Each structure stands twice: as C-alpha cells, then as structure tokens.
C-alpha cells in the first residue's frame, strides 16, 4: 500500500522543487533604456487569480488583485530590490534626502514615454502627486481607504495635518518632494502601486476623478477601466472574466519573453488547480492546502512566499455592545487560533498575537493579545452584561484571498467558537464580487467580519496606520492616544526607540482588542513546468517581464 504523504512533507517537497528551479531572482544591473528590446517577446502566458480586479487605478483602489495587474502597466518612482526588499531605482534612477529629512530630490529616468506616447517627465510626476493631494473630501469619502491618505494622513484641504507638503519641478528630469515632518517609511511607501505614475493625458481623458462606472459592486472611473503607464505591459482589454495585457514595444527596460499576458479569474481553488493540470493556464496564485498533494504528485512547481500578511477578525464598535472592552477581550480569549489555522492554512502559517509580521521591526516577541482561555472569556462576557443581542457576522463567498484561503470554512470554525462563548450570531454571507470589501470597511451594521492586511511595503507603519491610525468605518472606534502614538512612531528614525514605540503600540492594541489577529499566513504560487523562474515577492511586487520560460 502506498504511504500517504503528510502535509508538511508535501509542502517541503514543493518548496524544494521550486528552489531547484531558481525561483528567487538575484538583482541585476539597472537596464539601459533600450535593454531587452532587440528580441521581441513571443509567448502567451495565462495566469489565474482568485478574483477579478475591482479597478485598475491603484491610487484609488487599494486591493490585491487590482494592484497585481496595475503593477504590470504602471510604475512608481521607486521599486523594491528583489533580494533585500530595500527601495531600488525604477522611474527615478537616484535620489537624495535633505539633512533635515523633510525633502527628497529624485532624478528621473530619461527617454521614457507613457503607453499613449506622451513623455514621462517631472511635470508628469508633479501632476500625479498634485492629483492625489487634491482629492476632494467627497471623493475620499466615496473611496476609502486611499493609499495617499494612509501614508500622508491628510490632503490639500487640511494642509496643517498632512505629512505631504508639495511636489515641485526642479527641471525636466528632477522633482523635489517636501514633507511637513519626517516620515521614516517614505521611500518604502513609494514602492507600492498606490504611488504609481499614470499618464496625465490619460487621467484627463478617462475622467479619473469622476466615479461613474461600477465594478464588483464598487464605483470606479473610466480611467480605472483602462490605465496608461510606463510599465513592461500595456493594457489591451478587460472583459467579464479576464484582463489582457501586451508587451509594450517602447518599454525602457527588459521586456522579457511574454508578448501577451492574460489574467483570468477562477473563484474556486479546485477550478484553478484543474485549469493548471489541464494546461489551460500557466500558473495561479492562492494555492490552498487542498491543492498541495495534487500539485506535487503531478510534478508541478509550488513557490512559497515569506509570510507578510495578517488575517484578522474585525469588530465594529459602532455596534454598542462591542464598545465594551471586556466583551472584546472575551472574544479574543475565546478563539483557539490553532484550530482555525491547522485545517485550512498552508503549512508553517503561524498564529498571530499582534498585527506586525515577525520580520518587521516592532514585532513584539511577547505578543500582546490575550492567550486562549475559554473559561476566563465566559466570565468576562458575563461581567460585561451581554444579554444575547444579535450580532451580524459578515464573511466573503466565492473568493480566495492570500491571507484567507478558505473563507467559508474559517467562518464556520470561528463562528462555532464564538457561539460556544455565548454570542448570538447572525451569519451574513456576501460574495466578494458584490462589494464585500467596501461593505466591511465602511460604516454599517457589521459587528464582526473576516479580512486581512497584506503588506505592501516593508515598514510596520504599513500595517498599523491603515488599520488603527485614525477613525474609520471598519472598526468604528476613536482612540486619540493610540492615534497619536502611531503618528509619532512613523516619524521616529530606525533604531531602538522606534522599535520600542511599535512594541508599546502592539501591547496597547492587545489590551484593548479593537480587532483580533488570527494568523500570519503563508501564500504560494503554482506554475507549470514551462516556467523556469517565477520571481516571488513578499510584497507582491511580481512583474511578469521577469518570468523566465523554457525555450524548447
């Protein structure tokens, strides 16, 4: 009788196979403006995602699948080094910081054009920063959370509250960005798709600030349906289930081997797996535990990413009973995280006792959130005076998120545990494509919800400021002291004081429990044997011009 292969053994085998194929890239020299353009790409590559994008204007739509595609079309001033994760040249070839840490001067790459033929220059960079800074209050209210707001706190209508002061043209190939106070993670933040540079002409033609279209239950602009940037791929079309891009013949860098890049959405993990096994796709993201054995037995490659996300149970203090700290702490103590993780997450996913992943400064080895203690949790809930009020628990359907591989199953386990605590839950399932993300991150009647934060740049501020740095509709709480601590920590220079500040913030979050961190998930990509190298990135900075394919 054949021996059954254990889950850990399977994933280790898959990881070893991926390592042997060289799926972690080494940084190379910065390409010259004409590098890689002599040999035109020829291949067609189809990649399956767990959900379609919501919109392709990354300055407005901060969502994993939207950013994945936007990164192929649009580029930022700065990117991430594939080995170290440190800021590296992209549309800016170099930069200098002033001695007072309040201004940065960027030297821009020359002889670069947008896909619509208009020039990339200092004026284009300024136009993008001016657009983000001048987003109106009505626009911001309709599109929370905006990447610019998360990093710079405020906009042109509240300049004294904003960390951003202005972007000025020095000359045609230099811009100077000025801040009102030091921001340690500034360069890291610029590596994200949220600060990618769009063609000003295309923004105007697509009325980018007029939200009059609908996608996945979310209002977007016409520009968000047809982005124009400087990236290795240019936009071709977007139909109901797929987005098609094509290699940009004018790209300044290495065009790679892929001429046509297709992103197709399969909302069920088994459908993605079968499509890869059948040869209908060349790779897919969001490998689930149920996929692993088939992938390994078929000899297909599984490429793991380092954990750089946190999955959590959200609690909304707009619901009166959840304003009671004892209730929230009781909920935190009632959750057996191992029972949630072991059956549904990839091997080596760890329980989370805080919101900062282990590899970032500020991670607190002591955690902060209370440990599993169901009996104490019941006593706390009784002390809080909970009378059986109905509490709505929102969870997504028909999707797999990199931080939440099996939403319905995770909901089932968590809801069972919370019911044993004594809560009266009303399940509220919502299809991801019906605007789940918008419904749980804006004001509403959701008492609980499932969501996660996938890190977009390597700084603890990227996790804490968007979630807990200001009052928002997702958690519905106001804590001026906490907001002030997060604001102070983000401006401290790297070092022991900053690390201690974030550890203290973690401890405060644990003692008040505005939400409950559940897991630091491992995510993985599966690719066919035609792929020699798939360059994974913990922050998902994965551009397909860097994918290497077999040539024979």
Coordinates of C-alpha atoms in Angstrom, one line a residue:
X1 CA 0.0 0.0 0.0
X2 CA 1.4 3.4 -0.9
X3 CA 2.3 5.6 2.0
X4 CA 0.2 8.8 2.4
X5 CA 2.4 11.9 2.2
X6 CA 2.0 14.3 5.1
X7 CA 1.1 17.9 4.5
X8 CA 4.4 19.2 5.8
X9 CA 6.3 16.7 3.7
X10 CA 4.3 17.7 0.6
X11 CA 4.9 21.4 1.1
X12 CA 8.6 20.9 1.8
X13 CA 8.9 18.8 -1.4
X14 CA 7.1 21.5 -3.3
X15 CA 9.3 24.2 -1.8
X16 CA 12.4 22.2 -2.6
X17 CA 11.3 21.7 -6.2
X18 CA 10.7 25.5 -6.6
X19 CA 14.1 26.2 -5.1
X20 CA 15.8 23.9 -7.6
X21 CA 14.3 25.9 -10.4
X22 CA 15.7 29.1 -9.2
X23 CA 12.5 30.9 -8.4
X24 CA 14.2 33.5 -6.2
X25 CA 15.8 36.1 -8.5
X26 CA 19.1 37.8 -8.0
X27 CA 19.2 41.5 -8.5
X28 CA 20.8 42.5 -11.8
X29 CA 22.1 45.8 -13.2
X30 CA 19.6 48.5 -13.9
X31 CA 18.6 48.1 -17.6
X32 CA 19.5 50.8 -20.1
X33 CA 16.6 52.5 -21.9
X34 CA 16.9 50.1 -24.8
X35 CA 17.8 46.9 -22.9
X36 CA 15.8 43.8 -23.9
X37 CA 14.0 45.4 -26.8
X38 CA 16.0 43.8 -29.6
X39 CA 14.3 40.4 -29.2
X40 CA 10.5 40.9 -29.2
X41 CA 8.6 38.7 -26.8
X42 CA 6.6 35.9 -28.3
X43 CA 5.0 33.8 -25.6
X44 CA 1.4 34.0 -24.4
X45 CA 1.1 33.5 -20.6
X46 CA -2.2 32.9 -18.8
X47 CA -2.2 33.4 -15.0
X48 CA -5.3 32.6 -12.8
X49 CA -6.2 34.8 -9.9
X50 CA -8.7 34.1 -7.2
X51 CA -10.8 37.1 -8.0
X52 CA -11.1 39.7 -10.8
X53 CA -9.8 43.2 -10.2
X54 CA -12.1 45.8 -8.9
X55 CA -10.4 48.7 -10.7
X56 CA -7.1 49.5 -12.3
X57 CA -6.4 52.9 -10.8
X58 CA -4.1 51.9 -7.9
X59 CA -4.2 55.4 -6.4
X60 CA -7.8 54.8 -5.7
X61 CA -8.4 51.0 -5.5
X62 CA -6.2 49.5 -2.8
X63 CA -6.9 45.8 -3.4
X64 CA -4.6 42.9 -4.0
X65 CA -5.9 41.7 -7.4
X66 CA -6.3 45.2 -8.7
X67 CA -2.7 46.1 -7.7
X68 CA -1.4 42.8 -9.2
X69 CA -2.5 43.9 -12.7
X70 CA -1.8 47.6 -12.2
X71 CA 1.9 46.8 -11.4
X72 CA 2.3 45.4 -14.9
X73 CA 1.1 48.6 -16.5
X74 CA 2.2 51.3 -14.1
X75 CA 5.5 52.0 -12.4
X76 CA 6.5 54.1 -9.4
X77 CA 9.5 56.3 -8.9
X78 CA 11.0 53.6 -6.6
X79 CA 10.7 49.8 -6.6
X80 CA 11.8 47.0 -4.3
X81 CA 15.1 45.2 -4.5
X82 CA 14.1 41.5 -5.1
X83 CA 16.8 40.3 -2.7
X84 CA 16.7 42.8 0.2
X85 CA 13.3 44.4 -0.2
X86 CA 15.0 47.8 0.1
X87 CA 14.0 50.7 -2.2
X88 CA 15.6 50.5 -5.6
X89 CA 15.6 52.6 -8.8
X90 CA 12.6 52.5 -11.1
X91 CA 11.3 55.6 -12.8
X92 CA 13.7 57.5 -10.6
X93 CA 17.4 56.5 -11.1
X94 CA 18.6 58.1 -7.9
X95 CA 17.5 60.4 -5.0
X96 CA 19.0 62.5 -2.2
X97 CA 17.5 63.4 1.1
X98 CA 17.9 66.7 2.8
X99 CA 19.7 67.0 6.1
X100 CA 16.5 67.9 7.9
X101 CA 14.8 64.8 6.5
X102 CA 12.0 66.9 5.1
X103 CA 12.7 66.8 1.3
X104 CA 13.8 64.3 -1.3
X105 CA 15.1 65.2 -4.7
X106 CA 14.6 62.5 -7.4
X107 CA 16.5 62.3 -10.6
X108 CA 14.1 60.8 -13.2
X109 CA 14.8 58.2 -15.9
X110 CA 15.2 59.8 -19.3
X111 CA 13.8 58.8 -22.7
X112 CA 10.8 57.1 -21.2
X113 CA 7.3 57.5 -22.7
X114 CA 3.8 56.5 -21.4
X115 CA 2.0 53.9 -23.4
X116 CA -0.1 56.7 -25.1
X117 CA 3.1 58.2 -26.5
X118 CA 3.2 61.2 -24.1
X119 CA 6.5 61.9 -22.3
X120 CA 7.4 60.8 -18.8
X121 CA 9.0 63.8 -17.1
X122 CA 9.0 65.9 -14.0
X123 CA 5.7 67.6 -14.9
X124 CA 4.0 64.2 -15.2
X125 CA 5.3 63.2 -11.7
X126 CA 4.1 66.5 -10.2
X127 CA 0.7 66.1 -11.9
X128 CA 0.2 62.8 -10.2
X129 CA 1.2 64.0 -6.7
X130 CA -1.0 67.1 -7.1
X131 CA -3.9 64.9 -8.1
X132 CA -3.5 62.7 -5.0
X133 CA -3.0 65.7 -2.7
X134 CA -6.1 67.4 -4.1
X135 CA -8.6 64.5 -3.9
X136 CA -11.7 66.2 -2.6
X137 CA -13.5 65.2 0.7
X138 CA -16.4 63.8 -1.3
X139 CA -14.0 61.7 -3.4
X140 CA -12.2 60.4 -0.3
X141 CA -15.4 59.6 1.4
X142 CA -16.5 57.5 -1.6
X143 CA -13.2 55.7 -1.9
X144 CA -11.8 54.7 1.5
X145 CA -9.1 53.9 2.2
X146 CA -6.9 55.8 -0.3
X147 CA -3.1 55.0 -0.3
X148 CA -2.2 58.7 -0.2
X149 CA -4.3 59.2 2.9
X150 CA -2.9 56.1 4.7
X151 CA 0.7 57.4 4.2
X152 CA 0.3 61.2 4.4
X153 CA -2.7 61.4 6.7
X154 CA -4.5 64.4 5.1
X155 CA -4.9 66.3 1.9
X156 CA -4.8 69.9 0.5
X157 CA -8.0 70.9 2.3
X158 CA -6.2 70.2 5.6
X159 CA -2.5 71.1 4.9
X160 CA -1.5 71.5 8.5
X161 CA -2.5 67.9 9.2
X162 CA -0.8 66.5 6.1
X163 CA 2.7 65.0 6.1
X164 CA 2.9 65.9 2.4
X165 CA 3.7 69.5 1.6
X166 CA 4.3 69.6 -2.1
X167 CA 6.0 68.2 -5.2
X168 CA 7.9 70.8 -7.3
X169 CA 9.6 70.6 -10.7
X170 CA 13.4 71.3 -10.4
X171 CA 14.0 70.7 -14.1
X172 CA 12.6 68.4 -16.7
X173 CA 14.3 65.4 -15.1
X174 CA 14.2 66.2 -11.4
X175 CA 11.4 66.7 -8.9
X176 CA 11.6 67.7 -5.2
X177 CA 9.0 66.3 -2.8
X178 CA 8.7 68.1 0.5
X179 CA 7.2 66.8 3.7
X180 CA 5.9 68.7 6.8
X181 CA 7.6 66.2 9.2
X182 CA 10.0 63.3 8.9
X183 CA 8.5 60.1 7.7
X184 CA 10.8 57.1 8.1
X185 CA 8.9 54.8 5.7
X186 CA 8.5 57.4 2.9
X187 CA 10.7 55.7 0.3
X188 CA 9.3 52.3 1.2
X189 CA 5.8 53.7 0.7
X190 CA 6.7 55.0 -2.7
X191 CA 7.5 51.4 -3.9
X192 CA 3.8 50.5 -3.8
X193 CA 1.4 50.5 -6.7
X194 CA -0.6 53.2 -4.9
X195 CA 2.1 55.7 -5.9
X196 CA 2.5 54.5 -9.5
X197 CA 2.7 57.3 -12.1
X198 CA -0.1 57.5 -14.7
X199 CA -0.2 59.4 -17.9
X200 CA -1.7 62.9 -17.1
X201 CA -3.2 62.9 -20.5
X202 CA -4.9 59.6 -19.9
X203 CA -6.1 60.6 -16.5
X204 CA -7.8 63.6 -18.0
X205 CA -9.2 61.7 -21.0
X206 CA -10.6 59.0 -18.6
X207 CA -12.0 61.5 -16.2
X208 CA -10.1 59.7 -13.4
X209 CA -11.7 61.6 -10.6
X210 CA -15.3 61.0 -11.7
X211 CA -16.6 57.8 -10.2
X212 CA -19.4 56.9 -12.6
X213 CA -18.7 53.3 -13.5
X214 CA -19.4 50.1 -11.5
X215 CA -17.2 47.1 -11.0
X216 CA -17.6 44.3 -8.4
X217 CA -20.2 46.3 -6.6
X218 CA -17.8 49.3 -6.4
X219 CA -17.9 52.7 -8.1
X220 CA -14.9 53.4 -10.3
X221 CA -13.8 55.8 -13.0
X222 CA -13.5 55.2 -16.7
X223 CA -9.7 55.6 -16.3
X224 CA -9.7 52.7 -13.8
X225 CA -11.0 50.5 -16.7
X226 CA -8.1 51.5 -19.0
X227 CA -4.9 52.5 -17.2
X228 CA -1.9 54.1 -19.0
X229 CA 1.6 53.9 -17.6
X230 CA 5.2 53.2 -18.4
X231 CA 5.4 49.6 -17.3
X232 CA 6.5 46.5 -19.2
X233 CA 2.9 45.7 -20.4
X234 CA 0.3 48.0 -21.8
X235 CA -3.4 47.5 -21.3
X236 CA -5.4 45.8 -24.1
X237 CA -8.9 44.9 -22.8
X238 CA -10.9 43.9 -19.8
X239 CA -13.9 41.5 -20.3
X240 CA -16.1 39.9 -17.7
X241 CA -13.6 37.2 -16.6
X242 CA -10.2 38.3 -17.9
X243 CA -7.8 41.2 -18.4
X244 CA -5.4 41.1 -21.3
X245 CA -2.2 43.0 -21.5
X246 CA 0.5 43.1 -24.2
X247 CA 4.2 43.7 -24.0
X248 CA 5.0 47.4 -24.5
X249 CA 7.3 47.8 -27.5
X250 CA 8.6 51.1 -26.1
X251 CA 9.4 49.8 -22.6
X252 CA 12.7 51.3 -21.3
X253 CA 13.7 48.0 -19.5
X254 CA 13.8 44.3 -20.1
X255 CA 10.7 43.2 -21.9
X256 CA 11.1 39.6 -21.1
X257 CA 9.6 36.7 -23.0
X258 CA 5.9 37.2 -22.7
X259 CA 4.1 39.0 -25.5
X260 CA 0.5 38.5 -24.3
X261 CA -0.3 38.3 -20.6
X262 CA -3.8 37.2 -19.6
X263 CA -5.2 37.3 -16.1
X264 CA -8.2 35.1 -15.7
X265 CA -10.3 34.8 -12.5
X266 CA -11.3 31.4 -11.0
X267 CA -13.0 31.9 -7.7
X268 CA -12.7 28.3 -6.6
X269 CA -9.4 26.7 -5.7
X270 CA -10.2 23.4 -7.4
X271 CA -11.0 25.2 -10.6
X272 CA -7.6 26.9 -10.7
X273 CA -5.9 23.7 -9.9
X274 CA -7.7 21.8 -12.7
X275 CA -7.0 24.5 -15.2
X276 CA -3.3 24.2 -14.5
X277 CA -3.3 20.4 -14.6
X278 CA -5.2 20.6 -18.0
X279 CA -2.7 23.1 -19.4
X280 CA -5.3 25.9 -19.8
X281 CA -3.3 28.2 -17.7
X282 CA 0.4 28.6 -17.0
X283 CA 0.2 29.4 -13.3
X284 CA -2.1 30.6 -10.5
X285 CA -2.0 32.3 -7.1
X286 CA -3.6 31.4 -3.8
X287 CA -2.6 27.7 -3.6
X288 CA -4.7 26.1 -0.8
X289 CA -3.9 23.2 1.4
X290 CA -6.3 21.0 -0.6
X291 CA -4.3 21.7 -3.8
X292 CA -0.9 20.7 -2.5
X293 CA -1.0 16.9 -2.9
X294 CA -2.2 17.0 -6.5
X295 CA 0.4 19.6 -7.4
X296 CA 3.3 17.7 -6.0
X297 CA 2.1 14.3 -7.4
X298 CA 1.8 16.0 -10.9
X299 CA 5.3 17.3 -10.6
X300 CA 4.1 21.0 -10.8
X301 CA 6.0 23.7 -9.0
X302 CA 4.8 25.4 -5.9
X303 CA 6.7 28.6 -5.0
X304 CA 6.1 29.9 -1.4
X305 CA 6.3 33.5 -0.3
X306 CA 7.5 34.6 3.1
X307 CA 4.7 35.5 5.4
X308 CA 3.9 39.2 5.1
X309 CA 0.2 39.4 5.9
X310 CA -2.1 39.2 8.9
X311 CA -5.6 37.6 8.8
X312 CA -7.9 39.0 11.5
X313 CA -11.4 39.0 13.0
X314 CA -12.7 42.6 12.7
X315 CA -15.0 44.1 15.3
X316 CA -17.1 47.2 14.8
X317 CA -17.5 49.4 17.9
X318 CA -20.4 51.2 16.2
X319 CA -22.3 48.2 17.5
X320 CA -22.9 49.3 21.1
X321 CA -22.1 46.0 22.9
X322 CA -18.6 45.9 21.2
X323 CA -17.7 49.3 22.8
X324 CA -17.3 47.3 26.0
X325 CA -13.6 46.4 26.3
X326 CA -14.5 43.3 28.4
X327 CA -16.6 41.9 25.5
X328 CA -13.8 42.4 23.0
X329 CA -11.2 40.8 25.3
X330 CA -13.6 37.9 26.0
X331 CA -13.8 37.4 22.2
X332 CA -10.1 37.5 21.9
X333 CA -9.6 34.9 24.7
X334 CA -12.3 32.6 23.2
X335 CA -10.5 31.9 19.9
X336 CA -8.4 28.8 19.5
X337 CA -6.2 30.0 16.6
X338 CA -4.6 26.7 16.1
X339 CA -8.0 25.1 15.4
X340 CA -8.6 27.8 12.8
X341 CA -5.2 27.5 11.1
X342 CA -4.3 23.8 11.1
X343 CA -7.1 22.6 8.8
X344 CA -7.3 25.5 6.3
X345 CA -4.0 27.3 6.0
X346 CA -0.7 26.3 4.3
X347 CA 1.9 24.6 6.5
X348 CA 4.1 26.9 8.5
X349 CA 1.3 29.5 8.9
X350 CA 1.7 30.8 12.5
X351 CA -0.8 32.1 15.0
X352 CA -0.7 35.9 15.2
X353 CA -0.7 37.6 18.6
X354 CA -0.2 41.0 17.1
X355 CA -0.7 42.9 13.8
X356 CA 3.0 43.4 12.8
X357 CA 4.5 40.3 11.0
X358 CA 7.6 38.8 12.5
X359 CA 10.2 40.1 10.0
X360 CA 9.4 43.8 10.7
X361 CA 10.9 45.9 13.3
X362 CA 8.5 46.5 16.1
X363 CA 7.4 42.9 16.2
X364 CA 6.9 42.1 19.9
X365 CA 8.0 38.5 20.9
X366 CA 5.7 38.8 23.9
X367 CA 2.8 39.3 21.6
X368 CA 0.2 41.5 23.4
X369 CA -3.2 39.9 22.8
X370 CA -4.5 37.6 25.5
X371 CA -4.0 33.9 25.0
X372 CA -6.7 31.3 24.6
X373 CA -8.7 30.9 27.8
X374 CA -12.3 30.0 27.1
X375 CA -13.4 29.8 30.7
X376 CA -12.0 33.2 31.6
X377 CA -13.6 34.5 28.4
X378 CA -17.0 33.4 29.5
X379 CA -16.5 35.0 32.9
X380 CA -15.5 38.3 31.3
X381 CA -18.5 38.2 28.9
X382 CA -20.9 37.6 31.9
X383 CA -19.3 40.6 33.8
X384 CA -19.8 42.8 30.7
X385 CA -23.6 42.2 30.9
X386 CA -24.1 40.8 27.4
X387 CA -27.8 39.9 27.1
X388 CA -27.8 37.9 24.0
X389 CA -28.0 40.7 21.5
X390 CA -27.9 39.6 17.9
X391 CA -24.5 40.3 16.3
X392 CA -24.1 40.2 12.5
X393 CA -21.0 38.3 11.3
X394 CA -20.1 39.2 7.7
X395 CA -17.9 36.8 5.7
X396 CA -17.0 36.6 2.0
X397 CA -18.1 34.0 -0.6
X398 CA -16.7 32.8 -3.9
X399 CA -13.1 34.0 -3.3
X400 CA -9.7 33.0 -2.0
X401 CA -7.5 35.7 -0.5
X402 CA -3.8 35.2 0.0
X403 CA -4.4 35.9 3.7
X404 CA -7.7 33.9 3.8
X405 CA -7.6 30.7 1.7
X406 CA -11.0 29.2 2.7
X407 CA -13.3 32.0 3.9
X408 CA -16.4 29.9 4.4
X409 CA -14.6 27.2 6.4
X410 CA -12.7 29.8 8.5
X411 CA -16.0 31.5 9.2
X412 CA -17.5 28.2 10.2
X413 CA -14.8 27.4 12.8
X414 CA -14.7 31.0 14.2
X415 CA -18.5 31.3 14.4
X416 CA -18.6 27.9 16.2
X417 CA -16.1 29.1 18.8
X418 CA -17.9 32.4 19.3
X419 CA -21.2 30.6 19.7
X420 CA -19.6 28.4 22.4
X421 CA -18.6 31.6 24.1
X422 CA -22.3 32.5 24.3
X423 CA -22.7 35.0 21.4
X424 CA -25.8 35.2 19.3
X425 CA -24.5 35.4 15.8
X426 CA -26.3 36.1 12.6
X427 CA -24.3 34.9 9.6
X428 CA -24.2 37.5 6.7
X429 CA -22.5 35.9 3.6
X430 CA -21.6 38.3 0.8
X431 CA -20.0 37.4 -2.5
X432 CA -16.6 39.2 -2.8
X433 CA -17.8 40.4 -6.2
X434 CA -20.8 42.0 -4.6
X435 CA -18.8 44.6 -2.8
X436 CA -17.8 42.7 0.3
X437 CA -14.6 44.8 0.8
X438 CA -16.5 48.0 0.7
X439 CA -19.2 46.8 3.0
X440 CA -16.9 45.8 5.8
X441 CA -14.5 48.7 5.6
X442 CA -17.2 51.4 5.7
X443 CA -19.7 52.3 8.4
X444 CA -22.5 49.8 8.7
X445 CA -24.1 47.2 10.9
X446 CA -21.4 44.6 10.6
X447 CA -20.5 43.5 14.2
X448 CA -17.8 41.0 13.0
X449 CA -16.1 40.4 9.7
X450 CA -13.2 38.4 8.2
X451 CA -10.5 40.3 6.5
X452 CA -6.7 40.7 6.4
X453 CA -3.9 43.1 5.7
X454 CA -1.3 42.2 3.1
X455 CA 1.8 44.2 3.5
X456 CA 2.6 46.5 0.6
X457 CA 6.0 47.9 1.8
X458 CA 8.5 46.8 4.5
X459 CA 7.6 49.1 7.4
X460 CA 5.4 48.5 10.4
X461 CA 3.5 51.7 9.6
X462 CA 2.0 49.9 6.6
X463 CA 0.1 47.6 8.9
X464 CA -0.8 49.8 11.9
X465 CA -1.5 53.2 10.3
X466 CA -4.1 52.0 7.7
X467 CA -5.9 49.8 10.3
X468 CA -5.6 51.8 13.6
X469 CA -4.1 55.2 12.8
X470 CA -7.4 57.1 12.5
X471 CA -11.2 56.6 13.0
X472 CA -12.8 54.6 10.2
X473 CA -15.8 52.6 9.3
X474 CA -14.2 49.2 9.6
X475 CA -13.7 49.2 13.4
X476 CA -15.7 52.3 14.4
X477 CA -13.6 53.3 17.3
X478 CA -11.9 56.6 18.3
X479 CA -8.7 56.4 20.5
X480 CA -6.8 59.7 20.3
X481 CA -3.9 58.4 22.4
X482 CA -3.4 55.4 20.1
X483 CA -3.7 57.5 17.0
X484 CA -1.1 59.9 18.5
X485 CA 1.3 57.0 19.3
X486 CA 1.1 55.6 15.8
X487 CA 1.7 59.1 14.3
X488 CA 4.7 59.6 16.5
X489 CA 6.2 56.2 15.8
X490 CA 6.1 56.6 12.0
X491 CA 8.3 59.6 12.2
X492 CA 11.0 58.2 14.5
X493 CA 14.3 57.2 12.9
X494 CA 15.0 53.5 12.6
X495 CA 16.5 52.2 15.8
X496 CA 15.7 51.0 19.3
X497 CA 13.3 53.9 20.1
X498 CA 11.2 53.2 17.1
X499 CA 11.2 49.5 17.7
X500 CA 10.1 50.1 21.3
X501 CA 7.4 52.5 20.2
X502 CA 5.8 49.9 18.0
X503 CA 6.1 47.2 20.6
X504 CA 4.3 49.5 23.0
X505 CA 1.6 50.1 20.4
X506 CA 1.2 46.3 20.0
X507 CA 0.8 45.9 23.7
X508 CA -1.9 48.6 23.8
X509 CA -3.8 47.0 20.9
X510 CA -3.6 43.7 22.8
X511 CA -5.0 45.2 25.9
X512 CA -8.0 46.9 24.2
X513 CA -8.6 44.4 21.2
X514 CA -10.2 46.6 18.5
X515 CA -9.7 43.5 16.3
X516 CA -8.2 40.1 16.8
X517 CA -5.2 38.9 14.8
X518 CA -5.6 35.3 13.9
X519 CA -2.8 34.2 11.6
X520 CA 0.4 35.2 9.7
X521 CA -0.4 33.2 6.5
X522 CA 2.0 31.5 4.1
X523 CA 0.9 32.1 0.5
X524 CA 2.1 30.2 -2.6
X525 CA 2.0 30.3 -6.4
X526 CA 1.7 27.2 -8.6
X527 CA 3.3 27.2 -12.1
X528 CA 3.6 24.8 -15.0
X529 CA 6.8 23.1 -16.0
X530 CA 7.2 25.6 -18.8
X531 CA 8.3 28.1 -16.2
X532 CA 11.9 28.1 -15.2
X533 CA 11.7 31.0 -12.8
X534 CA 8.8 32.8 -11.2
X535 CA 10.1 35.8 -9.1
X536 CA 8.0 35.9 -6.0
X537 CA 7.9 38.9 -3.7
X538 CA 6.6 39.1 -0.1
X539 CA 5.0 42.4 -1.0
X540 CA 3.6 41.0 -4.3
X541 CA 5.9 43.2 -6.5
X542 CA 5.8 40.5 -9.1
X543 CA 6.1 41.7 -12.7
X544 CA 5.8 39.1 -15.5
X545 CA 8.6 40.5 -17.7
X546 CA 10.8 38.8 -15.1
X547 CA 9.2 35.4 -15.5
X548 CA 11.6 33.0 -17.3
X549 CA 10.2 30.4 -19.6
X550 CA 11.7 27.3 -21.2
X551 CA 12.6 27.9 -24.8
X552 CA 12.4 24.3 -26.1

